[in-house]
Short mmCIF file of C-alpha atoms and ligand atoms in Angstrom, two decimals:
data_model
loop_
_atom_site.label_atom_id
_atom_site.label_comp_id
_atom_site.label_asym_id
_atom_site.label_seq_id
_atom_site.Cartn_x
_atom_site.Cartn_y
_atom_site.Cartn_z
CA UNK A 1129 48.27 -9.45 -40.57
CA UNK A 1130 45.10 -9.84 -42.52
CA UNK A 1131 44.58 -13.36 -41.36
CA UNK A 1132 45.22 -12.27 -37.74
CA UNK A 1133 42.78 -9.43 -38.23
CA UNK A 1134 40.19 -11.78 -39.69
CA UNK A 1135 40.79 -14.31 -36.95
CA UNK A 1136 40.30 -11.54 -34.44
CA UNK A 1137 37.06 -10.49 -36.07
CA UNK A 1138 35.84 -14.07 -36.14
CA UNK A 1139 36.75 -14.61 -32.49
CA UNK A 1140 35.02 -11.36 -31.62
CA UNK A 1141 31.95 -12.57 -33.54
CA UNK A 1142 31.91 -15.91 -31.78
CA UNK A 1143 32.44 -14.31 -28.38
CA UNK A 1144 29.52 -11.95 -29.06
CA UNK A 1145 27.33 -14.79 -30.23
CA UNK A 1146 28.48 -16.86 -27.27
CA UNK A 1147 27.28 -14.24 -24.82
CA UNK A 1148 23.94 -13.84 -26.62
CA UNK A 1149 23.52 -17.59 -26.88
CA UNK A 1150 24.06 -17.88 -23.14
CA UNK A 1151 21.38 -15.25 -22.49
CA UNK A 1152 18.96 -17.05 -24.80
CA UNK A 1153 19.68 -20.37 -23.10
CA UNK A 1154 19.18 -18.85 -19.61
CA UNK A 1155 15.79 -17.44 -20.63
CA UNK A 1156 14.82 -20.74 -22.26
CA UNK A 1157 15.79 -22.67 -19.11
CA UNK A 1158 13.94 -20.28 -16.82
CA UNK A 1159 10.79 -20.46 -18.94
CA UNK A 1160 10.80 -24.25 -19.14
CA UNK A 1161 11.34 -24.59 -15.43
CA UNK A 1162 8.40 -22.33 -14.58
CA UNK A 1163 5.40 -24.62 -14.97
CA UNK A 1164 2.78 -22.98 -17.16
CA UNK A 1165 0.20 -25.74 -17.61
CA UNK A 1166 -3.49 -24.89 -17.36
CA UNK A 1167 -4.09 -27.32 -14.41
CA UNK A 1168 -1.69 -25.92 -11.83
CA UNK A 1169 0.86 -23.76 -13.63
CA UNK A 1170 1.09 -19.97 -13.89
CA UNK A 1171 1.88 -17.92 -16.95
CA UNK A 1172 1.93 -14.89 -14.60
CA UNK A 1173 5.09 -16.22 -12.91
CA UNK A 1174 6.76 -16.68 -16.29
CA UNK A 1175 5.62 -13.23 -17.47
CA UNK A 1176 6.99 -11.63 -14.28
CA UNK A 1177 10.32 -13.39 -14.58
CA UNK A 1178 10.67 -12.08 -18.14
CA UNK A 1179 9.56 -8.59 -17.11
CA UNK A 1180 12.34 -8.57 -14.45
CA UNK A 1181 14.93 -9.58 -17.08
CA UNK A 1182 13.83 -6.79 -19.44
CA UNK A 1183 13.94 -4.18 -16.68
CA UNK A 1184 17.42 -5.39 -15.69
CA UNK A 1185 18.44 -5.00 -19.33
CA UNK A 1186 17.42 -1.34 -19.22
CA UNK A 1187 13.91 -1.30 -20.68
CA UNK A 1188 11.76 1.40 -19.04
CA UNK A 1189 9.06 0.12 -16.65
CA UNK A 1190 6.36 1.95 -18.62
CA UNK A 1191 7.11 -0.22 -21.68
CA UNK A 1192 6.68 -3.55 -19.84
CA UNK A 1193 3.26 -4.76 -18.72
CA UNK A 1194 2.07 -7.94 -17.10
CA UNK A 1195 -1.71 -7.98 -17.49
CA UNK A 1196 -4.36 -10.67 -17.39
CA UNK A 1197 -7.88 -11.64 -16.33
CA UNK A 1198 -6.87 -14.19 -13.68
CA UNK A 1199 -4.04 -14.43 -11.11
CA UNK A 1200 -2.49 -17.44 -12.89
CA UNK A 1201 -3.12 -16.24 -16.47
CA UNK A 1202 -0.91 -13.20 -16.90
CA UNK A 1203 0.40 -12.03 -20.27
CA UNK A 1204 3.58 -10.05 -20.86
CA UNK A 1205 3.58 -7.16 -23.30
CA UNK A 1206 6.86 -5.34 -23.94
CA UNK A 1207 7.57 -2.50 -26.33
CA UNK A 1208 10.92 -1.61 -27.94
CA UNK A 1209 10.56 1.95 -29.14
CA UNK A 1210 11.58 2.76 -32.69
CA UNK A 1211 11.58 5.93 -34.77
CA UNK A 1212 7.95 5.40 -35.72
CA UNK A 1213 8.64 5.75 -39.43
CA UNK A 1214 6.55 2.59 -39.97
CA UNK A 1215 3.79 0.87 -38.01
CA UNK A 1216 4.63 -1.59 -35.23
CA UNK A 1217 5.67 -5.22 -35.66
CA UNK A 1218 4.14 -7.66 -33.15
CA UNK A 1219 6.17 -10.69 -32.06
CA UNK A 1220 3.92 -13.36 -30.52
CA UNK A 1221 4.66 -16.50 -28.54
CA UNK A 1222 2.56 -18.34 -25.99
CA UNK A 1223 3.80 -19.03 -22.49
CA UNK A 1224 1.44 -21.85 -21.59
CA UNK A 1225 2.28 -25.50 -22.31
CA UNK A 1226 0.36 -28.74 -22.66
CA UNK A 1227 0.21 -30.91 -19.54
CA UNK A 1228 3.10 -33.35 -19.03
CA UNK A 1229 3.31 -36.10 -16.41
CA UNK A 1230 6.66 -37.13 -14.93
CA UNK A 1231 5.70 -40.81 -15.09
CA UNK A 1232 5.01 -40.61 -18.84
CA UNK A 1233 8.39 -39.03 -19.62
CA UNK A 1234 11.85 -40.52 -19.39
CA UNK A 1235 13.03 -37.32 -17.64
CA UNK A 1236 11.49 -34.47 -15.67
CA UNK A 1237 9.44 -32.42 -18.17
CA UNK A 1238 9.91 -29.25 -16.14
CA UNK A 1239 13.67 -29.28 -15.91
CA UNK A 1240 15.70 -28.27 -18.97
CA UNK A 1241 18.01 -31.15 -19.79
CA UNK A 1242 20.73 -31.18 -22.43
CA UNK A 1243 21.37 -34.68 -23.69
CA UNK A 1244 22.45 -36.32 -26.96
CA UNK A 1245 22.60 -32.98 -28.74
CA UNK A 1246 19.05 -32.01 -27.73
CA UNK A 1247 17.30 -29.83 -25.21
CA UNK A 1248 14.53 -31.76 -23.48
CA UNK A 1249 11.56 -30.36 -21.60
CA UNK A 1250 7.89 -29.44 -22.01
CA UNK A 1251 7.77 -26.35 -24.21
CA UNK A 1252 11.20 -26.81 -25.77
CA UNK A 1253 9.50 -26.62 -29.19
CA UNK A 1254 6.00 -25.41 -28.37
CA UNK A 1255 6.48 -22.52 -27.78
CA UNK A 1256 9.20 -21.47 -25.34
CA UNK A 1257 12.05 -21.46 -27.87
CA UNK A 1258 10.24 -18.72 -29.73
CA UNK A 1259 9.55 -16.78 -26.52
CA UNK A 1260 13.27 -17.03 -25.65
CA UNK A 1261 14.15 -15.90 -29.19
CA UNK A 1262 12.04 -12.71 -29.04
CA UNK A 1263 13.19 -11.75 -25.53
CA UNK A 1264 16.88 -12.45 -26.16
CA UNK A 1265 16.64 -10.44 -29.41
CA UNK A 1266 15.24 -7.47 -27.51
CA UNK A 1267 18.10 -7.64 -24.99
CA UNK A 1268 20.71 -8.03 -27.73
CA UNK A 1269 19.39 -5.10 -29.78
CA UNK A 1270 19.23 -2.96 -26.69
CA UNK A 1271 22.89 -3.77 -25.90
CA UNK A 1272 23.75 -2.74 -29.47
CA UNK A 1273 21.79 0.53 -29.10
CA UNK A 1274 19.84 -0.56 -32.15
CA UNK A 1275 17.15 1.90 -33.25
CA UNK A 1276 14.41 0.20 -35.29
CA UNK A 1277 12.35 2.24 -37.74
CA UNK A 1278 9.15 0.92 -36.16
CA UNK A 1279 8.07 -0.05 -32.65
CA UNK A 1280 8.63 -3.71 -31.86
CA UNK A 1281 6.11 -5.36 -29.54
CA UNK A 1282 6.49 -8.73 -27.83
CA UNK A 1283 3.38 -10.44 -26.48
CA UNK A 1284 3.92 -13.64 -24.46
CA UNK A 1285 0.47 -14.99 -23.77
CA UNK A 1286 -1.68 -17.45 -21.82
CA UNK A 1287 -4.02 -20.28 -22.77
CA UNK A 1288 -3.12 -20.88 -26.41
CA UNK A 1289 -3.28 -24.59 -25.72
CA UNK A 1290 -6.75 -24.32 -24.17
CA UNK A 1291 -8.12 -22.96 -20.91
CA UNK A 1292 -10.62 -20.20 -20.25
CA UNK A 1293 -8.44 -17.11 -20.69
CA UNK A 1294 -6.87 -17.01 -24.16
CA UNK A 1295 -4.32 -14.24 -23.84
CA UNK A 1296 -4.45 -12.97 -27.42
CA UNK A 1297 -8.24 -12.69 -27.44
CA UNK A 1298 -8.13 -10.98 -24.08
CA UNK A 1299 -5.41 -8.51 -25.07
CA UNK A 1300 -7.22 -7.62 -28.29
CA UNK A 1301 -10.38 -6.97 -26.33
CA UNK A 1302 -8.90 -5.09 -23.36
CA UNK A 1303 -5.55 -3.67 -24.50
CA UNK A 1304 -5.79 -3.33 -28.24
CA UNK A 1305 -3.55 -0.26 -28.17
CA UNK A 1306 -0.77 -2.27 -26.48
CA UNK A 1307 -0.65 -4.94 -29.20
CA UNK A 1308 -1.93 -3.14 -32.27
CA UNK A 1309 0.46 -3.66 -35.17
CA UNK A 1310 0.99 -3.52 -38.93
CA UNK A 1311 1.59 -7.24 -38.92
CA UNK A 1312 2.69 -10.05 -36.63
CA UNK A 1313 5.09 -12.97 -36.51
CA UNK A 1314 4.00 -16.06 -34.64
CA UNK A 1315 4.61 -19.80 -34.29
CA UNK A 1316 3.05 -22.08 -36.90
CA UNK A 1317 5.72 -21.91 -39.60
CA UNK A 1318 7.57 -25.18 -39.97
CA UNK A 1319 11.29 -25.57 -40.42
CA UNK A 1320 11.76 -29.18 -41.37
CA UNK A 1321 14.56 -31.73 -41.43
CA UNK A 1322 14.09 -35.03 -43.32
CA UNK A 1323 16.58 -37.88 -42.99
CA UNK A 1324 19.11 -35.52 -41.39
CA UNK A 1325 18.87 -33.01 -44.22
CA UNK A 1326 17.36 -29.51 -43.94
CA UNK A 1327 14.29 -29.76 -46.14
CA UNK A 1328 12.46 -26.43 -46.06
CA UNK A 1329 11.76 -23.29 -44.10
CA UNK A 1330 8.03 -22.74 -43.97
CA UNK A 1331 6.13 -19.49 -43.71
CA UNK A 1332 2.55 -19.80 -42.66
CA UNK A 1333 0.07 -17.12 -43.72
CA UNK A 1334 -3.01 -19.25 -43.08
CA UNK A 1335 -4.22 -22.17 -41.08
CA UNK A 1336 -7.05 -24.66 -40.98
CA UNK A 1337 -10.16 -24.01 -38.96
CA UNK A 1338 -11.21 -26.28 -36.13
CA UNK A 1339 -14.81 -27.48 -35.96
CA UNK A 1340 -16.32 -30.56 -34.35
CA UNK A 1341 -19.76 -32.03 -34.97
CA UNK A 1342 -21.89 -34.26 -32.80
CA UNK A 1343 -23.54 -37.13 -34.67
CA UNK A 1344 -26.47 -38.63 -32.91
CA UNK A 1345 -29.08 -41.30 -33.54
CA UNK A 1346 -32.05 -41.54 -31.22
CA UNK A 1347 -34.21 -44.62 -30.94
CA UNK A 1348 -37.06 -45.98 -28.81
CA UNK A 1349 -34.80 -48.82 -27.67
CA UNK A 1350 -36.28 -51.91 -26.00
CA UNK A 1351 -35.27 -55.18 -24.36
CA UNK A 1352 -32.12 -56.71 -25.80
CA UNK A 1353 -33.67 -60.19 -25.72
CA UNK A 1354 -35.91 -59.05 -28.56
CA UNK A 1355 -33.57 -57.31 -30.97
CA UNK A 1356 -34.88 -55.36 -33.94
CA UNK A 1357 -33.10 -54.20 -37.08
CA UNK A 1358 -33.69 -50.56 -36.15
CA UNK A 1359 -30.68 -50.10 -33.86
CA UNK A 1360 -29.17 -46.71 -33.03
CA UNK A 1361 -25.61 -48.04 -32.76
CA UNK A 1362 -25.81 -49.85 -36.08
CA UNK A 1363 -27.20 -46.81 -37.88
CA UNK A 1364 -24.43 -44.64 -36.52
CA UNK A 1365 -21.76 -47.23 -37.26
CA UNK A 1366 -22.92 -47.59 -40.86
CA UNK A 1367 -22.90 -43.84 -41.33
CA UNK A 1368 -19.41 -43.64 -39.88
CA UNK A 1369 -18.23 -46.37 -42.21
CA UNK A 1370 -19.43 -44.28 -45.16
CA UNK A 1371 -17.67 -41.26 -43.69
CA UNK A 1372 -14.45 -43.26 -43.24
CA UNK A 1373 -14.35 -43.89 -46.98
CA UNK A 1374 -15.06 -40.29 -47.97
CA UNK A 1375 -12.46 -37.74 -49.00
CA UNK A 1376 -13.28 -34.07 -49.19
CA UNK A 1377 -12.37 -32.47 -52.53
CA UNK A 1378 -9.04 -30.72 -52.93
CA UNK A 1379 -9.19 -26.95 -52.89
CA UNK A 1380 -6.27 -24.78 -53.87
CA UNK A 1381 -5.61 -21.30 -52.55
CA UNK A 1382 -2.62 -19.01 -52.78
CA UNK A 1383 -0.95 -20.83 -49.94
CA UNK A 1384 -1.62 -24.46 -50.73
CA UNK A 1385 -0.53 -24.07 -54.34
CA UNK A 1386 2.97 -23.64 -52.97
CA UNK A 1387 2.75 -26.70 -50.82
CA UNK A 1388 1.81 -29.82 -52.71
CA UNK A 1389 4.10 -32.13 -50.75
CA UNK A 1390 1.63 -32.65 -47.93
CA UNK A 1391 -1.56 -33.78 -49.57
CA UNK A 1392 -3.69 -33.69 -46.42
CA UNK A 1393 -3.23 -29.93 -46.32
CA UNK A 1394 -5.09 -29.39 -49.56
CA UNK A 1395 -8.43 -30.63 -48.36
CA UNK A 1396 -10.75 -30.41 -45.39
CA UNK A 1397 -10.52 -33.49 -43.18
CA UNK A 1398 -13.13 -34.96 -40.83
CA UNK A 1399 -12.40 -37.89 -38.56
CA UNK A 1400 -14.40 -39.74 -35.88
CA UNK A 1401 -12.68 -39.18 -32.54
CA UNK A 1402 -15.18 -40.31 -29.90
CA UNK A 1403 -18.01 -42.81 -29.67
CA UNK A 1404 -20.63 -43.59 -27.08
CA UNK A 1405 -23.94 -45.38 -27.10
CA UNK A 1406 -26.42 -47.44 -25.17
CA UNK A 1407 -27.29 -47.31 -21.51
CA UNK A 1408 -27.38 -50.92 -20.30
CA UNK A 1409 -25.93 -54.28 -21.37
CA UNK A 1410 -29.40 -55.81 -21.61
CA UNK A 1411 -31.23 -52.97 -23.39
CA UNK A 1412 -31.45 -51.91 -27.01
CA UNK A 1413 -29.66 -48.58 -27.38
CA UNK A 1414 -31.78 -45.45 -27.22
CA UNK A 1415 -28.94 -43.26 -28.34
CA UNK A 1416 -25.66 -43.60 -30.19
CA UNK A 1417 -23.34 -40.64 -30.46
CA UNK A 1418 -20.04 -39.88 -32.15
CA UNK A 1419 -17.85 -36.81 -32.28
CA UNK A 1420 -16.35 -36.03 -35.64
CA UNK A 1421 -13.52 -33.51 -35.60
CA UNK A 1422 -12.99 -31.51 -38.77
CA UNK A 1423 -10.12 -29.29 -39.91
CA UNK A 1424 -11.52 -26.92 -42.51
CA UNK A 1425 -9.58 -25.23 -45.24
CA UNK A 1426 -9.79 -21.46 -44.85
CA UNK A 1427 -12.66 -20.23 -46.96
CA UNK A 1428 -14.83 -23.30 -46.41
CA UNK A 1429 -17.75 -22.75 -44.10
CA UNK A 1430 -18.83 -25.08 -41.26
CA UNK A 1431 -22.33 -25.05 -42.83
CA UNK A 1432 -20.96 -26.41 -46.10
CA UNK A 1433 -19.04 -29.11 -44.25
CA UNK A 1434 -22.13 -30.02 -42.24
CA UNK A 1435 -24.14 -30.46 -45.47
CA UNK A 1436 -21.38 -32.66 -46.86
CA UNK A 1437 -21.42 -34.81 -43.70
CA UNK A 1438 -25.19 -35.23 -43.94
CA UNK A 1439 -24.87 -36.24 -47.59
CA UNK A 1440 -22.06 -38.67 -46.91
CA UNK A 1441 -23.67 -40.27 -43.83
CA UNK A 1442 -26.68 -41.04 -46.06
CA UNK A 1443 -29.04 -41.64 -43.17
CA UNK A 1444 -31.56 -39.06 -42.06
CA UNK A 1445 -31.72 -40.71 -38.64
CA UNK A 1446 -28.25 -39.40 -37.88
CA UNK A 1447 -28.43 -35.79 -36.72
CA UNK A 1448 -25.36 -33.63 -37.27
CA UNK A 1449 -24.87 -30.71 -34.87
CA UNK A 1450 -21.89 -28.33 -34.80
CA UNK A 1451 -20.18 -28.08 -31.40
CA UNK A 1452 -19.36 -24.45 -30.65
CA UNK A 1453 -18.72 -21.80 -33.23
CA UNK A 1454 -15.69 -22.22 -35.46
CA UNK A 1455 -13.55 -19.13 -35.64
CA UNK A 1456 -12.98 -18.50 -39.30
CA UNK A 1457 -9.43 -17.58 -40.31
CA UNK A 1458 -8.79 -16.09 -43.70
CA UNK A 1459 -5.28 -16.26 -45.15
CA UNK A 1460 -3.14 -13.21 -44.58
CA UNK A 1461 -2.06 -11.68 -47.90
CA UNK A 1462 1.50 -12.75 -48.57
CA UNK A 1463 3.58 -9.61 -47.88
CA UNK A 1464 6.46 -9.22 -50.27
CA UNK A 1465 8.71 -7.59 -47.63
CA UNK A 1466 8.20 -10.42 -45.13
CA UNK A 1467 8.73 -13.12 -47.73
CA UNK A 1468 11.81 -11.40 -49.16
CA UNK A 1469 13.43 -11.00 -45.70
CA UNK A 1470 12.80 -14.64 -44.87
CA UNK A 1471 14.15 -15.85 -48.21
CA UNK A 1472 17.29 -13.75 -47.91
CA UNK A 1473 18.07 -14.84 -44.37
CA UNK A 1474 17.30 -18.47 -45.08
CA UNK A 1475 19.66 -18.36 -48.01
CA UNK A 1476 22.37 -16.75 -45.82
CA UNK A 1477 22.06 -19.24 -42.99
CA UNK A 1478 21.05 -22.42 -44.78
CA UNK A 1479 22.04 -22.04 -48.47
CA UNK A 1480 19.83 -24.09 -50.78
CA UNK A 1481 16.98 -24.59 -48.33
CA UNK A 1482 13.76 -23.38 -49.97
CA UNK A 1483 11.21 -21.11 -48.32
CA UNK A 1484 7.77 -22.62 -48.76
CA UNK A 1485 4.34 -21.27 -47.79
CA UNK A 1486 2.72 -23.78 -45.45
CA UNK A 1487 -0.64 -24.10 -43.85
CA UNK A 1488 -0.84 -25.61 -40.36
CA UNK A 1489 -3.33 -28.40 -39.86
CA UNK A 1490 -3.66 -27.24 -36.28
CA UNK A 1491 -4.86 -23.86 -35.22
CA UNK A 1492 -2.77 -21.19 -33.44
CA UNK A 1493 -3.50 -17.80 -31.93
CA UNK A 1494 -2.69 -16.34 -35.34
CA UNK A 1495 -6.39 -16.64 -36.23
CA UNK A 1496 -7.45 -14.12 -33.57
CA UNK A 1497 -4.96 -11.59 -34.89
CA UNK A 1498 -5.93 -12.24 -38.51
CA UNK A 1499 -9.60 -11.80 -37.62
CA UNK A 1500 -8.72 -8.56 -35.82
CA UNK A 1501 -7.17 -7.26 -39.06
CA UNK A 1502 -3.52 -7.87 -38.15
CA UNK A 1503 -1.89 -9.98 -40.90
CA UNK A 1504 0.02 -12.78 -39.18
CA UNK A 1505 2.81 -14.98 -40.46
CA UNK A 1506 3.90 -18.19 -38.81
CA UNK A 1507 7.63 -18.67 -38.93
CA UNK A 1508 10.03 -20.85 -36.99
CA UNK A 1509 13.71 -21.15 -37.86
CA UNK A 1510 13.94 -23.99 -35.30
CA UNK A 1511 14.46 -26.95 -37.59
CA UNK A 1512 12.87 -30.18 -36.48
CA UNK A 1513 12.77 -33.71 -37.83
CA UNK A 1514 9.55 -34.10 -39.82
CA UNK A 1515 9.35 -37.74 -38.75
CA UNK A 1516 9.89 -37.10 -35.05
CA UNK A 1517 7.73 -34.21 -33.88
CA UNK A 1518 7.07 -34.38 -30.18
CA UNK A 1519 5.17 -31.17 -29.46
CA UNK A 1520 2.31 -32.05 -27.07
CA UNK A 1521 3.82 -35.54 -26.67
CA UNK A 1522 6.37 -37.23 -24.42
CA UNK A 1523 10.05 -36.25 -24.27
CA UNK A 1524 9.52 -33.06 -26.25
CA UNK A 1525 12.89 -31.84 -27.54
CA UNK A 1526 14.76 -29.52 -29.85
CA UNK A 1527 18.27 -29.94 -31.24
CA UNK A 1528 20.83 -27.75 -29.44
CA UNK A 1529 22.38 -26.61 -32.72
CA UNK A 1530 18.91 -25.95 -34.15
CA UNK A 1531 17.97 -23.93 -31.06
CA UNK A 1532 20.90 -21.53 -31.46
CA UNK A 1533 20.35 -21.30 -35.22
CA UNK A 1534 16.72 -20.38 -34.65
CA UNK A 1535 17.67 -17.76 -32.05
CA UNK A 1536 20.07 -16.15 -34.56
CA UNK A 1537 17.60 -16.39 -37.46
CA UNK A 1538 14.73 -14.74 -35.59
CA UNK A 1539 17.02 -11.97 -34.25
CA UNK A 1540 18.21 -11.23 -37.77
CA UNK A 1541 14.67 -11.39 -39.10
CA UNK A 1542 13.36 -8.83 -36.59
CA UNK A 1543 16.18 -6.50 -37.58
CA UNK A 1544 15.65 -7.06 -41.30
CA UNK A 1545 11.97 -6.12 -40.85
CA UNK A 1546 12.69 -3.01 -38.84
CA UNK A 1547 15.54 -1.25 -40.64
ZN1 LIG B 3097 2.08 -23.61 -29.77
#
C-alpha cells in the first residue's frame, strides 16, 4: 500500500513537473523564434507574446505592461501581487540577443532545435532560458494559488547586448515605481560543469567595469623614402609591447576572496583590441592609434587605470584618452537570506556542489540596478560546460537536462525568497 501510495505521489509529481516543463519549453521556443537582435529584431514582439501568455494564465491586465522608447524596443514588466509583508523582489532577464548569421551556424539560429541532448538557438543561454524560467514560474505559482509575502516583479528588457535603448536604464528613469524593489536577481551567476562533473553554482554580487582607452601618437610624418627614427607607429608599437608584458596588481574584495580559482578575476585587465595607423603606403605615418579595452575591478577608478597605462607605456608621445564614461558598479552587500536560500536549494538539487561568489568579467544590466540602489545578485542554475561556453558565439546551446533543472531551481528559489 505504502509503496503504491508513494509511487502514486511520485507519478503525480512527475506529471506536475512534466506539465510545467512543457510550459517552460513552449515559452523558451517562442522566445528563441522571435528574433530580438538590434539590427532587425524586435523585443516588443517578444514582450507582447509573453504578455498574452500571462493574461491567458489569469494575470490582470493592469499588472502587465509593455513599455518602451521605440517601436522595436519594448520591455515587459509583470507584477505578481503578494501580501506586501516585505518589499518587492525583481526578477530580471533581457530579451535581446547578439546577432547570429545563418551561414555561420550549423543550424538556423532562430529555430529552437533539440539535438544530442542540447537545445540549440541564439539566446538558449543568453538570456532566454532565464526569461522562460521567470515567466513559467509565475504561471506555475498562479496555478498553485501561491501567495508570496512580497510582490514579485519580472522585467524582460531590451538592449542589454548593446543598442541605443537599454531597457533597464530606461525603466529606472521612466517607470521607477514599476520596477522598484528590495533586491533583484539577474543573469551573471555561473553554474559550471567541468569534465562532465558539476563544479560550482556561482552567485554574482559584483562585476567588472568596462572602460576603453584610445592610445594615440601624432607625428609630422614625411616621405617614406627618407625614413626617420621618430615614427608614430613604432612609438605606439613599443608602448603596446610594454603594456603586453604588464600585469595589474591583484586586489581582493569580499567577492573575489571566495573565488581564487579564476586568477584573471582578481585583477584589472587591459588588452589591445584595435590598431590603425598611417595614411599612405609611401608616407611616414602622421598618426598611430590603438584601442585598449580594460575590465576594471569594482572600486578601481578609470582615472587610476589611465595613470597606470601612462606609466606602463613609458612614452609621453602616446596620449591616453578614455572612450566614454565607465559606469561604476559597486558590489552588492552579500545578503544572508539570498545566500542561504541558494545554498539550501543547491544542496537539495545537486548535493555536494558548492555555492561560490563569482564576479563576471563581462558587464550586465545588474550595474544599473546596483547604481540605482537595488542590490542585485547574478544567479543561473543552468549548468554549462566551463570549457565550451558559446554565448555570443556560433551554435549557442544549453543541455536539455540542465535547462529543466534550471527552470526548477529558479522556481524554487523565487518561492524560497518570498515565503
Ligand atoms: Zn546576457
